[in-house]
């Protein structure tokens, strides 16, 4: 289970960084999203992995899971979601004003996705 | 009286909400509300400074949850100093904005207040995750403020700034998660205790988390490999926003000073002084490249932005020296550089409006309509920034240079600080002569500068002579601040108390 989650986080981060370096606004936004998924998963497992354990002490068979990482993830998700929405509008505006979807705002003769 | 600690966060928050609800009301009403609330931060800052003057700590447990379980706000000398500095900088910036830059969108003043809330919260909080949240608050407000008034240059700079900071936020969360996973706490005082007690098995991971935090703070502070966003963003922002941003890099500097003196400081056992080995060369390289960037700048605002980078290098070099006198000197320099950089950004705004279409480009153009007035203000600011006597930059640099112990560090710091000072001198004299003397033979047509805008510039630039006039009491306070920072036991004791707190350790060893 630990290995699976670790590989998952690593894969998400790698894809996120690759997309970020594409330097076109749409892949960059996708990259940011993947990166924030990786971060959220990472935060979540910092409370250790366990199965069917309540986040409340004294309920169930004495096993409990740490509720704080869940609260942190929730905050991170909310902020990340709002920021993604903001970047999308910003990217659209930059596309309209600069007539390019490159993050530097320069027209690229190689065409989109090059 | 204990509730005064949270007021610097609550006041801008409530003002911003009032402004949002009244976003359809007249601009004059918004200006009045916003100016009144910002002005109120000034006596508040003085009051809090006076409370910490004796060296006492103020601890405010939010929702009365005991540390380390709840979030605490901690007021110490450094926090009080930064709060007062924010108030001193934001009032003139807002005054300037209230005469022309705030009408392009309905919510300028609300955003400005949110920005102040984020700044004040970041300076006050004693919890690492809460620091992240306040970083986000001030960043979100700054994204919107940067883009305020639109234009292709701002979209371009804004896109870089936003994406970089989002990646920075991700790294911040990774660092916070690692620290929490190992120590089981996010309270900075508790973290300091746990990190100091960490065994050799946990040390490498903690070091990785600590250095990851350094990357994040270096991005905010604009330290060497991570400052390339700054000149573009700051030179694209409108004058009052750029002036307010003069304190944004200082938030990064503040976080570095706070985290690496408290959590990863000299007392941190295996992890003692985690960041210093990196900070010293990076800070010096930042200084050199910032000075060269200023020399190459073709616009006044880009030039000032590079001067901000230079000041960050100077401040962090002072912190990396890791002694009381150097940190005290750095804190004095921080006050000076923030206020003067803010004043310079506002002045650049005035010069730009008077030069017509050429703006602040450094080549011959129409003369400004008030060359004597703006020229003398520019001269005063330049003398202060370069660090020539008798103004505050000279005293700050003198204090810093005299605090270095003899050795290799002395040679490096003296050579680089004095060399970059010389470069700044050349840069600013060239810029000044371009702007005020090397002009075309055209009669200036631009209207004279608005009186209140001029007053805002004068207020900020007046800090240079005032800081050198009152250098002794100010320096005594920064010395006390540095002494307090290098004795984190007091901070930890104030937050965690002497009592034996029952601990619910949720670590791997207790897990099934």
Coordinates of C-alpha atoms in Angstrom, one line a residue:
Chain A
X1 CA 0.0 0.0 0.0
X2 CA 2.8 2.4 1.0
X3 CA 4.7 1.6 -2.2
X4 CA 1.6 2.1 -4.3
X5 CA 0.9 5.5 -2.9
X6 CA 4.5 6.5 -3.1
X7 CA 4.7 5.5 -6.7
X8 CA 1.5 7.3 -7.4
X9 CA 2.7 10.6 -5.8
X10 CA 6.0 10.3 -7.7
X11 CA 4.2 9.7 -11.0
X12 CA 1.8 12.6 -10.5
X13 CA 4.7 14.9 -9.6
X14 CA 6.8 13.8 -12.5
X15 CA 3.9 14.4 -15.0
X16 CA 3.1 17.7 -13.3
X17 CA 6.7 19.0 -13.7
X18 CA 6.9 17.8 -17.3
X19 CA 3.7 19.6 -18.2
X20 CA 4.9 22.7 -16.3
X21 CA 8.0 22.9 -18.4
X22 CA 6.0 22.8 -21.6
X23 CA 5.6 26.6 -21.2
X24 CA 2.2 26.8 -22.9
X25 CA -0.6 28.0 -20.7
X26 CA -2.9 25.0 -21.0
X27 CA -0.3 22.3 -20.3
X28 CA 1.1 24.5 -17.5
X29 CA -2.4 24.6 -15.8
X30 CA -2.7 20.9 -16.2
X31 CA 0.7 20.5 -14.7
X32 CA -0.2 22.7 -11.7
X33 CA -3.3 20.7 -11.2
X34 CA -1.4 17.4 -11.2
X35 CA 1.2 18.8 -8.9
X36 CA -1.4 20.0 -6.5
X37 CA -3.0 16.4 -6.6
X38 CA 0.4 15.0 -5.7
X39 CA 0.9 17.5 -2.9
X40 CA -2.6 16.8 -1.5
X41 CA -2.0 13.0 -1.5
X42 CA 1.4 13.6 0.1
X43 CA -0.1 15.7 2.9
X44 CA -2.9 13.1 3.3
X45 CA -0.5 10.2 3.9
X46 CA 1.6 12.1 6.3
X47 CA -1.0 11.1 8.9
X48 CA 0.0 7.5 8.0
X49 CA -1.9 5.0 6.0
X50 CA -4.6 3.0 7.7
X51 CA -7.8 1.3 6.7
X52 CA -11.3 2.0 8.0
X53 CA -10.1 3.9 11.1
X54 CA -12.3 6.8 12.3
X55 CA -10.7 10.2 12.8
X56 CA -12.2 10.3 16.3
X57 CA -10.6 8.9 19.5
X58 CA -12.7 6.3 21.4
X59 CA -14.8 5.2 18.5
X60 CA -14.3 1.7 17.1
X61 CA -11.7 -0.7 18.4
X62 CA -9.3 1.9 19.7
X63 CA -7.6 2.5 16.4
X64 CA -7.9 6.1 15.1
X65 CA -6.4 8.1 12.3
X66 CA -4.8 11.5 12.6
X67 CA -7.5 14.1 11.6
X68 CA -5.1 17.0 11.2
X69 CA -3.7 16.1 7.8
X70 CA -7.2 15.7 6.5
X71 CA -8.0 19.2 7.7
X72 CA -4.8 20.5 6.0
X73 CA -5.7 18.7 2.8
X74 CA -9.1 20.3 2.8
X75 CA -7.6 23.8 3.2
X76 CA -5.0 23.0 0.5
X77 CA -7.8 21.7 -1.9
X78 CA -9.9 24.8 -1.4
X79 CA -6.9 27.2 -2.0
X80 CA -5.7 25.1 -4.9
X81 CA -9.1 25.0 -6.5
X82 CA -9.6 28.8 -6.3
X83 CA -6.1 29.4 -7.7
X84 CA -6.7 27.1 -10.6
X85 CA -9.8 29.0 -11.5
X86 CA -7.8 32.2 -11.2
X87 CA -5.0 31.0 -13.5
X88 CA -7.5 29.8 -16.1
X89 CA -9.0 33.2 -16.3
X90 CA -5.6 34.9 -16.3
X91 CA -4.4 32.5 -19.0
X92 CA -7.5 33.3 -21.2
X93 CA -6.9 37.0 -20.7
X94 CA -3.2 36.7 -21.5
X95 CA -4.2 34.7 -24.6
X96 CA -6.5 37.5 -25.7
X97 CA -4.1 40.4 -25.0
X98 CA -0.9 38.9 -26.1
X99 CA -2.3 36.7 -29.0
X100 CA -0.1 33.8 -27.8
X101 CA -0.5 31.0 -25.3
X102 CA 3.2 30.9 -24.5
X103 CA 3.9 31.8 -20.8
X104 CA 6.4 34.4 -22.0
X105 CA 3.7 35.9 -24.2
X106 CA 5.9 35.6 -27.3
X107 CA 4.6 34.3 -30.5
X108 CA 6.2 31.0 -31.3
X109 CA 6.8 30.2 -35.0
X110 CA 6.8 26.5 -34.4
X111 CA 3.1 26.6 -33.7
X112 CA 1.1 25.3 -30.7
X113 CA 2.5 22.4 -28.8
X114 CA 6.0 22.6 -30.4
Chain B
X1 CA -6.0 44.3 26.2
X2 CA -4.9 40.9 25.2
X3 CA -7.0 41.0 22.2
X4 CA -5.0 43.8 20.6
X5 CA -2.7 41.2 19.2
X6 CA -5.2 40.0 16.7
X7 CA -6.4 43.5 15.7
X8 CA -3.8 43.9 12.9
X9 CA -5.4 40.9 11.2
X10 CA -9.0 41.6 12.0
X11 CA -9.1 45.3 11.2
X12 CA -8.0 45.0 7.5
X13 CA -10.3 41.9 7.1
X14 CA -13.4 43.7 8.4
X15 CA -12.5 46.8 6.4
X16 CA -12.1 44.7 3.3
X17 CA -15.5 43.1 3.9
X18 CA -17.2 46.4 4.4
X19 CA -15.5 47.7 1.2
X20 CA -16.7 44.6 -0.7
X21 CA -20.3 45.1 0.5
X22 CA -20.1 48.7 -0.5
X23 CA -18.5 48.1 -3.8
X24 CA -21.2 50.1 -5.5
X25 CA -20.8 53.1 -3.3
X26 CA -18.8 56.2 -4.4
X27 CA -15.1 56.1 -4.7
X28 CA -14.8 58.9 -2.1
X29 CA -16.5 56.7 0.4
X30 CA -14.2 53.8 -0.3
X31 CA -11.1 56.0 -0.1
X32 CA -12.2 57.4 3.2
X33 CA -12.9 53.9 4.8
X34 CA -9.7 52.4 3.4
X35 CA -7.5 55.4 4.4
X36 CA -9.1 55.5 7.9
X37 CA -8.5 51.8 8.5
X38 CA -4.9 51.9 7.2
X39 CA -4.2 55.0 9.3
X40 CA -5.5 53.1 12.3
X41 CA -2.8 50.5 11.8
X42 CA -0.2 53.1 12.6
X43 CA -1.1 53.7 16.3
X44 CA -1.9 50.0 16.6
X45 CA 1.6 49.2 15.4
X46 CA 3.1 51.7 17.9
X47 CA 1.0 50.2 20.7
X48 CA 2.2 46.7 19.9
X49 CA 5.8 47.9 19.6
X50 CA 5.5 49.5 23.0
X51 CA 4.2 46.3 24.5
X52 CA 7.2 44.3 23.2
X53 CA 9.7 47.0 24.1
X54 CA 10.5 45.4 27.4
X55 CA 11.1 42.0 25.7
X56 CA 7.8 40.5 26.7
X57 CA 6.1 38.1 24.3
X58 CA 2.4 38.3 23.6
X59 CA 0.7 35.0 22.8
X60 CA -2.8 34.9 21.5
X61 CA -4.4 31.4 21.3
X62 CA -7.1 31.5 18.6
X63 CA -10.3 30.1 19.9
X64 CA -8.5 29.6 23.2
X65 CA -7.1 26.3 22.0
X66 CA -3.9 25.7 23.9
X67 CA -0.6 25.5 21.9
X68 CA 0.6 23.3 20.4
X69 CA -2.9 22.0 19.5
X70 CA -4.4 25.2 18.4
X71 CA -3.1 28.1 16.2
X72 CA -1.3 30.8 18.1
X73 CA -0.4 34.4 17.1
X74 CA 2.9 35.4 18.7
X75 CA 3.9 39.0 19.1
X76 CA 7.6 39.5 19.7
X77 CA 9.9 42.4 18.9
X78 CA 10.5 41.3 15.3
X79 CA 6.8 40.8 14.6
X80 CA 6.0 44.3 16.1
X81 CA 8.7 45.9 14.1
X82 CA 7.4 44.4 10.9
X83 CA 3.8 45.3 11.7
X84 CA 4.8 48.9 12.2
X85 CA 6.9 48.9 9.0
X86 CA 3.9 47.6 7.1
X87 CA 1.7 50.4 8.5
X88 CA 4.3 53.0 7.7
X89 CA 4.7 51.8 4.1
X90 CA 1.0 51.2 3.3
X91 CA -0.4 54.5 4.4
X92 CA 1.6 56.7 1.9
X93 CA 1.1 54.0 -0.8
X94 CA -2.6 54.2 -0.3
X95 CA -2.6 58.0 -0.1
X96 CA -0.9 57.9 -3.5
X97 CA -3.3 55.4 -4.9
X98 CA -6.3 57.5 -3.7
X99 CA -5.4 60.1 -6.2
X100 CA -5.7 58.3 -9.5
X101 CA -4.7 54.6 -9.5
X102 CA -7.8 53.2 -7.7
X103 CA -10.5 54.1 -10.2
X104 CA -9.7 51.5 -12.8
X105 CA -11.6 48.8 -10.9
X106 CA -14.2 48.8 -8.2
X107 CA -12.3 46.7 -5.7
X108 CA -8.9 48.2 -5.5
X109 CA -9.3 49.2 -1.8
X110 CA -10.8 45.9 -0.7
X111 CA -7.8 44.1 -2.4
X112 CA -5.4 46.4 -0.7
X113 CA -6.9 45.6 2.7
X114 CA -6.8 41.9 2.0
X115 CA -3.1 42.3 1.2
X116 CA -2.5 44.1 4.5
X117 CA -4.4 41.3 6.3
X118 CA -2.1 38.7 4.7
X119 CA 1.0 40.7 5.5
X120 CA 0.1 41.3 9.1
X121 CA -1.0 37.7 9.6
X122 CA 2.2 36.3 8.2
X123 CA 4.2 38.5 10.6
X124 CA 2.1 37.5 13.6
X125 CA 1.4 33.8 13.2
X126 CA 3.3 31.2 15.2
X127 CA 2.1 28.2 13.2
X128 CA 3.7 26.9 10.0
X129 CA 0.5 26.0 8.2
X130 CA -1.1 29.2 9.2
X131 CA 1.9 31.0 7.7
X132 CA 1.1 29.1 4.5
X133 CA -2.5 30.3 4.7
X134 CA -1.5 33.9 5.2
X135 CA 1.0 33.7 2.4
X136 CA -1.8 32.6 0.2
X137 CA -4.0 35.5 1.4
X138 CA -1.4 38.0 0.6
X139 CA -0.5 36.4 -2.7
X140 CA -4.0 36.1 -4.0
X141 CA -4.5 39.8 -3.2
X142 CA -1.2 40.6 -4.8
X143 CA -2.1 38.8 -8.0
X144 CA -5.2 40.9 -8.3
X145 CA -3.4 44.1 -7.4
X146 CA -0.6 43.4 -9.9
X147 CA -3.1 42.9 -12.7
X148 CA -5.1 45.9 -11.6
X149 CA -5.6 48.3 -14.5
X150 CA -4.8 45.6 -17.0
X151 CA -2.5 46.0 -20.1
X152 CA -0.4 43.3 -21.9
X153 CA 2.7 43.9 -19.9
X154 CA 0.8 43.2 -16.7
X155 CA -0.8 40.1 -18.1
X156 CA 2.6 38.8 -19.1
X157 CA 4.3 39.6 -15.8
X158 CA 1.3 38.4 -13.9
X159 CA 1.2 35.0 -15.5
X160 CA 4.9 34.3 -14.5
X161 CA 4.3 35.6 -11.0
X162 CA 1.2 33.6 -10.4
X163 CA 2.5 30.3 -11.8
X164 CA 5.8 30.6 -10.0
X165 CA 4.1 31.3 -6.7
X166 CA 1.6 28.4 -7.2
X167 CA 4.6 26.0 -7.6
X168 CA 6.1 27.7 -4.5
X169 CA 2.9 27.0 -2.6
X170 CA 3.1 23.3 -3.6
X171 CA 6.6 23.1 -2.4
X172 CA 5.6 24.8 0.9
X173 CA 3.0 22.2 1.5
X174 CA 5.4 19.4 0.8
X175 CA 7.8 20.8 3.3
X176 CA 5.0 21.3 5.9
X177 CA 3.8 17.8 5.3
X178 CA 7.2 16.3 5.8
X179 CA 7.8 18.3 9.0
X180 CA 4.4 17.2 10.3
X181 CA 4.9 13.6 9.3
X182 CA 8.1 13.4 11.3
X183 CA 7.4 15.7 14.3
X184 CA 3.6 15.5 14.5
X185 CA 3.3 19.3 15.1
X186 CA 3.1 22.5 13.1
X187 CA 3.4 24.9 15.9
X188 CA 6.7 26.7 15.4
X189 CA 7.7 26.7 19.0
X190 CA 6.8 23.0 19.4
X191 CA 8.6 22.3 16.1
X192 CA 11.7 23.9 17.5
X193 CA 11.6 21.6 20.5
X194 CA 11.0 18.5 18.4
X195 CA 13.6 19.3 15.7
X196 CA 16.2 19.9 18.4
X197 CA 15.5 16.5 19.9
X198 CA 15.4 14.7 16.5
X199 CA 17.6 11.6 16.3
X200 CA 20.0 10.8 13.5
X201 CA 17.4 8.7 11.7
X202 CA 15.0 11.6 11.2
X203 CA 17.6 14.3 10.6
X204 CA 18.1 13.8 6.8
X205 CA 14.3 14.1 6.2
X206 CA 14.0 17.1 8.5
X207 CA 17.0 18.7 6.7
X208 CA 15.3 18.1 3.4
X209 CA 12.1 19.7 4.6
X210 CA 14.1 22.6 6.1
X211 CA 15.9 23.3 2.8
X212 CA 12.6 22.9 0.9
X213 CA 11.2 25.7 3.0
X214 CA 14.3 27.7 2.2
X215 CA 13.5 27.3 -1.5
X216 CA 10.0 28.6 -0.9
X217 CA 11.0 31.6 1.2
X218 CA 13.9 32.3 -1.3
X219 CA 11.3 32.5 -4.0
X220 CA 9.2 35.0 -2.0
X221 CA 12.3 37.0 -1.0
X222 CA 13.8 36.9 -4.5
X223 CA 17.1 35.2 -3.7
X224 CA 19.5 34.3 -6.5
X225 CA 18.2 31.5 -8.7
X226 CA 14.7 32.6 -7.9
X227 CA 14.5 36.3 -8.4
X228 CA 14.0 36.5 -12.2
X229 CA 10.3 37.1 -11.8
X230 CA 10.7 40.2 -9.7
X231 CA 12.0 42.9 -12.1
X232 CA 9.2 42.2 -14.6
X233 CA 6.4 42.0 -12.1
X234 CA 7.5 45.0 -10.1
X235 CA 8.1 47.2 -13.1
X236 CA 4.7 46.2 -14.6
X237 CA 2.7 47.1 -11.5
X238 CA 1.2 50.5 -10.9
X239 CA 3.2 52.8 -8.7
X240 CA 1.4 52.4 -5.4
X241 CA 1.1 48.6 -5.8
X242 CA 4.9 48.4 -6.6
X243 CA 5.5 50.5 -3.5
X244 CA 3.4 48.1 -1.4
X245 CA 5.2 45.2 -3.0
X246 CA 8.5 46.6 -1.5
X247 CA 7.5 44.8 1.6
X248 CA 6.5 41.5 -0.1
X249 CA 10.1 40.4 -0.6
X250 CA 10.7 41.3 3.1
X251 CA 8.0 38.8 4.0
X252 CA 10.3 36.1 2.5
X253 CA 13.2 37.6 4.4
X254 CA 11.2 37.7 7.6
X255 CA 10.2 34.0 7.2
X256 CA 13.8 33.0 6.6
X257 CA 14.9 34.9 9.7
X258 CA 12.1 33.5 11.8
X259 CA 12.3 29.8 10.7
X260 CA 16.1 29.6 10.6
X261 CA 16.6 31.3 14.0
X262 CA 13.8 29.5 15.8
X263 CA 13.3 26.0 14.3
X264 CA 16.7 25.4 12.6
X265 CA 18.8 27.8 14.6
X266 CA 21.9 27.2 16.6
X267 CA 20.0 25.2 19.3
X268 CA 18.6 22.7 16.8
X269 CA 20.9 19.8 17.7
X270 CA 21.8 17.8 14.7
X271 CA 20.0 20.3 12.4
X272 CA 21.7 23.4 13.8
X273 CA 22.1 26.2 11.2
X274 CA 20.7 24.2 8.3
X275 CA 20.4 27.0 5.9
X276 CA 23.4 29.2 6.7
X277 CA 25.8 27.4 4.4
X278 CA 23.5 28.0 1.5
X279 CA 22.4 31.5 2.4
X280 CA 25.8 33.1 2.5
X281 CA 27.0 32.5 -1.1
X282 CA 23.5 32.9 -2.5
X283 CA 23.0 36.2 -0.8
X284 CA 26.3 37.6 -2.0
X285 CA 25.7 36.3 -5.6
X286 CA 22.2 38.0 -5.4
X287 CA 23.9 41.2 -4.4
X288 CA 26.3 41.2 -7.4
X289 CA 23.7 40.2 -10.0
X290 CA 21.1 42.6 -8.6
X291 CA 23.6 45.5 -9.0
X292 CA 24.6 44.4 -12.5
X293 CA 20.9 44.1 -13.4
X294 CA 20.3 47.7 -12.2
X295 CA 23.2 48.8 -14.3
X296 CA 21.7 47.2 -17.4
X297 CA 18.1 48.4 -16.7
X298 CA 16.6 50.6 -19.4
X299 CA 13.6 51.8 -17.4
X300 CA 13.6 53.5 -14.0
X301 CA 11.1 51.1 -12.5
X302 CA 13.2 48.0 -13.6
X303 CA 16.2 49.7 -12.1
X304 CA 14.4 50.2 -8.7
X305 CA 13.2 46.6 -8.9
X306 CA 16.8 45.4 -9.2
X307 CA 17.7 47.7 -6.3
X308 CA 15.1 45.7 -4.3
X309 CA 17.0 42.5 -5.2
X310 CA 20.2 44.2 -4.1
X311 CA 18.6 45.0 -0.7
X312 CA 17.4 41.4 -0.3
X313 CA 21.0 40.2 -0.9
X314 CA 22.3 42.6 1.6
X315 CA 19.8 41.6 4.3
X316 CA 20.3 37.9 3.9
X317 CA 24.1 38.3 3.8
X318 CA 23.7 40.0 7.2
X319 CA 21.6 37.2 8.5
X320 CA 24.0 34.5 7.2
X321 CA 26.8 36.1 9.2
X322 CA 25.0 34.6 12.2
X323 CA 25.9 37.1 14.8
X324 CA 23.9 39.6 16.9
X325 CA 25.4 42.8 15.6
X326 CA 25.0 41.7 11.9
X327 CA 21.4 40.7 12.4
X328 CA 20.7 44.0 14.2
X329 CA 22.3 45.9 11.3
X330 CA 20.3 43.9 8.8
X331 CA 17.0 44.7 10.5
X332 CA 17.9 48.4 10.6
X333 CA 18.8 48.1 6.9
X334 CA 15.4 46.4 6.3
X335 CA 13.5 49.4 7.6
X336 CA 15.5 51.7 5.5
X337 CA 15.4 49.7 2.3
X338 CA 11.7 49.0 2.4
X339 CA 10.6 52.6 3.0
X340 CA 13.0 54.1 0.5
X341 CA 12.3 51.6 -2.2
X342 CA 8.6 52.3 -1.7
X343 CA 9.3 56.0 -2.0
X344 CA 11.3 55.5 -5.1
X345 CA 8.5 53.5 -6.8
X346 CA 6.1 56.3 -6.0
X347 CA 8.5 58.9 -7.3
X348 CA 9.0 56.9 -10.5
X349 CA 5.2 57.0 -10.9
X350 CA 5.3 60.8 -10.7
X351 CA 8.2 61.1 -13.1
X352 CA 6.5 58.8 -15.5
X353 CA 3.3 60.8 -15.7
X354 CA 5.2 64.0 -16.3
X355 CA 7.4 62.7 -19.1
X356 CA 4.5 61.8 -21.3
X357 CA 4.7 59.0 -23.8
X358 CA 8.3 58.2 -23.0
X359 CA 7.4 57.1 -19.5
X360 CA 10.3 56.2 -17.4
X361 CA 12.6 55.0 -20.2
X362 CA 16.1 56.0 -19.6
X363 CA 16.8 57.9 -22.8
X364 CA 16.4 61.6 -23.8
X365 CA 12.8 62.7 -23.7
X366 CA 10.7 65.7 -22.8
X367 CA 11.7 67.2 -19.5
X368 CA 9.4 66.8 -16.4
X369 CA 7.4 69.9 -15.5
X370 CA 8.9 70.2 -12.0
X371 CA 12.6 69.3 -12.5
X372 CA 13.8 71.0 -9.4
X373 CA 11.4 69.3 -7.1
X374 CA 11.4 65.8 -8.5
X375 CA 15.1 66.0 -9.1
X376 CA 15.9 66.9 -5.5
X377 CA 13.6 64.1 -4.3
X378 CA 15.4 61.7 -6.6
X379 CA 18.7 62.9 -5.4
X380 CA 17.8 62.3 -1.7
X381 CA 16.4 58.8 -2.5
X382 CA 19.6 58.0 -4.6
X383 CA 21.9 59.1 -1.8
X384 CA 19.9 57.0 0.7
X385 CA 19.9 53.9 -1.5
X386 CA 23.5 54.0 -2.5
X387 CA 24.5 54.4 1.1
X388 CA 26.3 57.7 1.2
X389 CA 26.4 59.8 4.3
X390 CA 24.4 61.3 6.0
X391 CA 21.3 59.3 5.2
X392 CA 20.1 56.0 6.5
X393 CA 21.6 53.7 3.9
X394 CA 25.1 54.8 5.0
X395 CA 24.4 54.0 8.6
X396 CA 22.8 50.6 7.7
X397 CA 25.8 49.6 5.6
X398 CA 28.3 50.9 8.1
X399 CA 26.7 48.9 10.9
X400 CA 26.7 45.8 8.7
X401 CA 30.2 46.1 7.5
X402 CA 31.5 46.8 11.1
X403 CA 29.7 43.7 12.4
X404 CA 31.8 41.2 10.3
X405 CA 34.4 39.2 12.3
X406 CA 37.8 39.4 10.7
X407 CA 38.5 36.6 8.2
X408 CA 37.4 35.5 4.7
X409 CA 33.8 36.7 5.3
X410 CA 35.1 40.2 5.9
X411 CA 36.9 40.3 2.6
X412 CA 33.9 38.9 0.7
X413 CA 31.3 41.1 2.3
X414 CA 33.3 44.4 2.2
X415 CA 34.3 43.8 -1.4
X416 CA 30.8 42.9 -2.6
X417 CA 28.8 45.4 -0.6
X418 CA 31.1 48.3 -1.4
X419 CA 31.4 47.2 -5.0
X420 CA 27.6 46.9 -5.5
X421 CA 27.3 50.3 -3.8
X422 CA 29.6 51.8 -6.4
X423 CA 27.6 50.2 -9.2
X424 CA 24.4 51.6 -7.7
X425 CA 26.1 55.0 -7.5
X426 CA 27.0 54.9 -11.2
X427 CA 23.5 53.5 -12.1
X428 CA 21.6 56.1 -10.2
X429 CA 23.7 59.1 -11.3
X430 CA 23.3 58.0 -14.9
X431 CA 19.6 57.5 -14.5
X432 CA 19.2 60.8 -12.8
X433 CA 21.1 62.8 -15.4
X434 CA 19.2 61.0 -18.2
X435 CA 15.9 61.8 -16.6
X436 CA 16.5 65.4 -15.5
X437 CA 19.3 66.9 -17.6
X438 CA 19.6 65.0 -20.9
X439 CA 16.3 66.2 -22.1
X440 CA 14.9 67.3 -25.5
X441 CA 14.3 71.0 -26.1
X442 CA 10.5 70.8 -25.6
X443 CA 8.5 72.7 -23.2
X444 CA 6.9 70.3 -20.7
X445 CA 3.1 70.1 -21.1
X446 CA 2.3 67.6 -18.3
X447 CA 0.4 69.1 -15.4
X448 CA 2.2 69.6 -12.1
X449 CA 2.2 66.7 -9.6
X450 CA -0.8 66.2 -7.4
X451 CA -0.1 67.6 -4.0
X452 CA -1.2 64.6 -2.0
X453 CA 0.8 62.3 -4.3
X454 CA 3.9 64.5 -3.7
X455 CA 3.1 64.3 0.0
X456 CA 3.1 60.5 -0.1
X457 CA 6.5 60.5 -1.8
X458 CA 7.9 63.0 0.7
X459 CA 6.5 60.9 3.6
X460 CA 8.3 57.8 2.5
X461 CA 11.5 59.5 1.5
X462 CA 11.5 61.4 4.8
X463 CA 12.2 58.0 6.4
X464 CA 15.9 58.3 5.2
X465 CA 16.8 61.4 7.2
X466 CA 14.6 60.4 10.1
X467 CA 16.1 57.0 10.4
X468 CA 19.6 58.5 10.5
X469 CA 18.5 61.2 12.9
X470 CA 17.0 58.6 15.2
X471 CA 19.5 55.9 14.3
X472 CA 20.5 55.3 18.0
X473 CA 17.1 54.4 19.4
X474 CA 16.1 52.4 16.3
X475 CA 19.4 50.5 16.3
X476 CA 19.0 49.9 20.1
X477 CA 15.6 48.3 19.3
X478 CA 16.9 46.2 16.4
X479 CA 19.8 45.0 18.7
X480 CA 17.3 43.9 21.3
X481 CA 15.3 42.2 18.5
X482 CA 18.4 40.3 17.3
X483 CA 19.2 39.3 20.8
X484 CA 15.7 38.0 21.3
X485 CA 15.8 36.1 18.0
X486 CA 19.1 34.4 18.9
X487 CA 17.6 33.3 22.3
X488 CA 14.6 31.3 21.0
X489 CA 14.1 29.6 24.5
X490 CA 12.1 32.7 25.5
X491 CA 9.8 32.3 22.5
X492 CA 9.3 28.6 23.1
X493 CA 8.6 29.1 26.7
X494 CA 6.1 31.9 26.0
X495 CA 4.2 29.7 23.6
X496 CA 4.3 26.3 25.2
X497 CA 4.6 27.5 28.8
X498 CA 6.3 25.7 31.6
X499 CA 3.5 23.3 32.1
X500 CA 3.8 19.7 31.0
X501 CA 1.4 19.4 28.1
X502 CA -0.2 16.0 27.7
X503 CA 0.9 14.8 24.3
X504 CA -1.1 12.7 21.9
X505 CA 1.8 11.5 19.8
X506 CA 0.7 10.0 16.6
X507 CA 3.9 8.6 15.3
X508 CA 4.8 5.4 13.5
X509 CA 6.0 3.8 16.7
X510 CA 2.5 3.8 18.1
X511 CA 0.9 2.5 15.0
X512 CA -0.3 -1.0 14.5

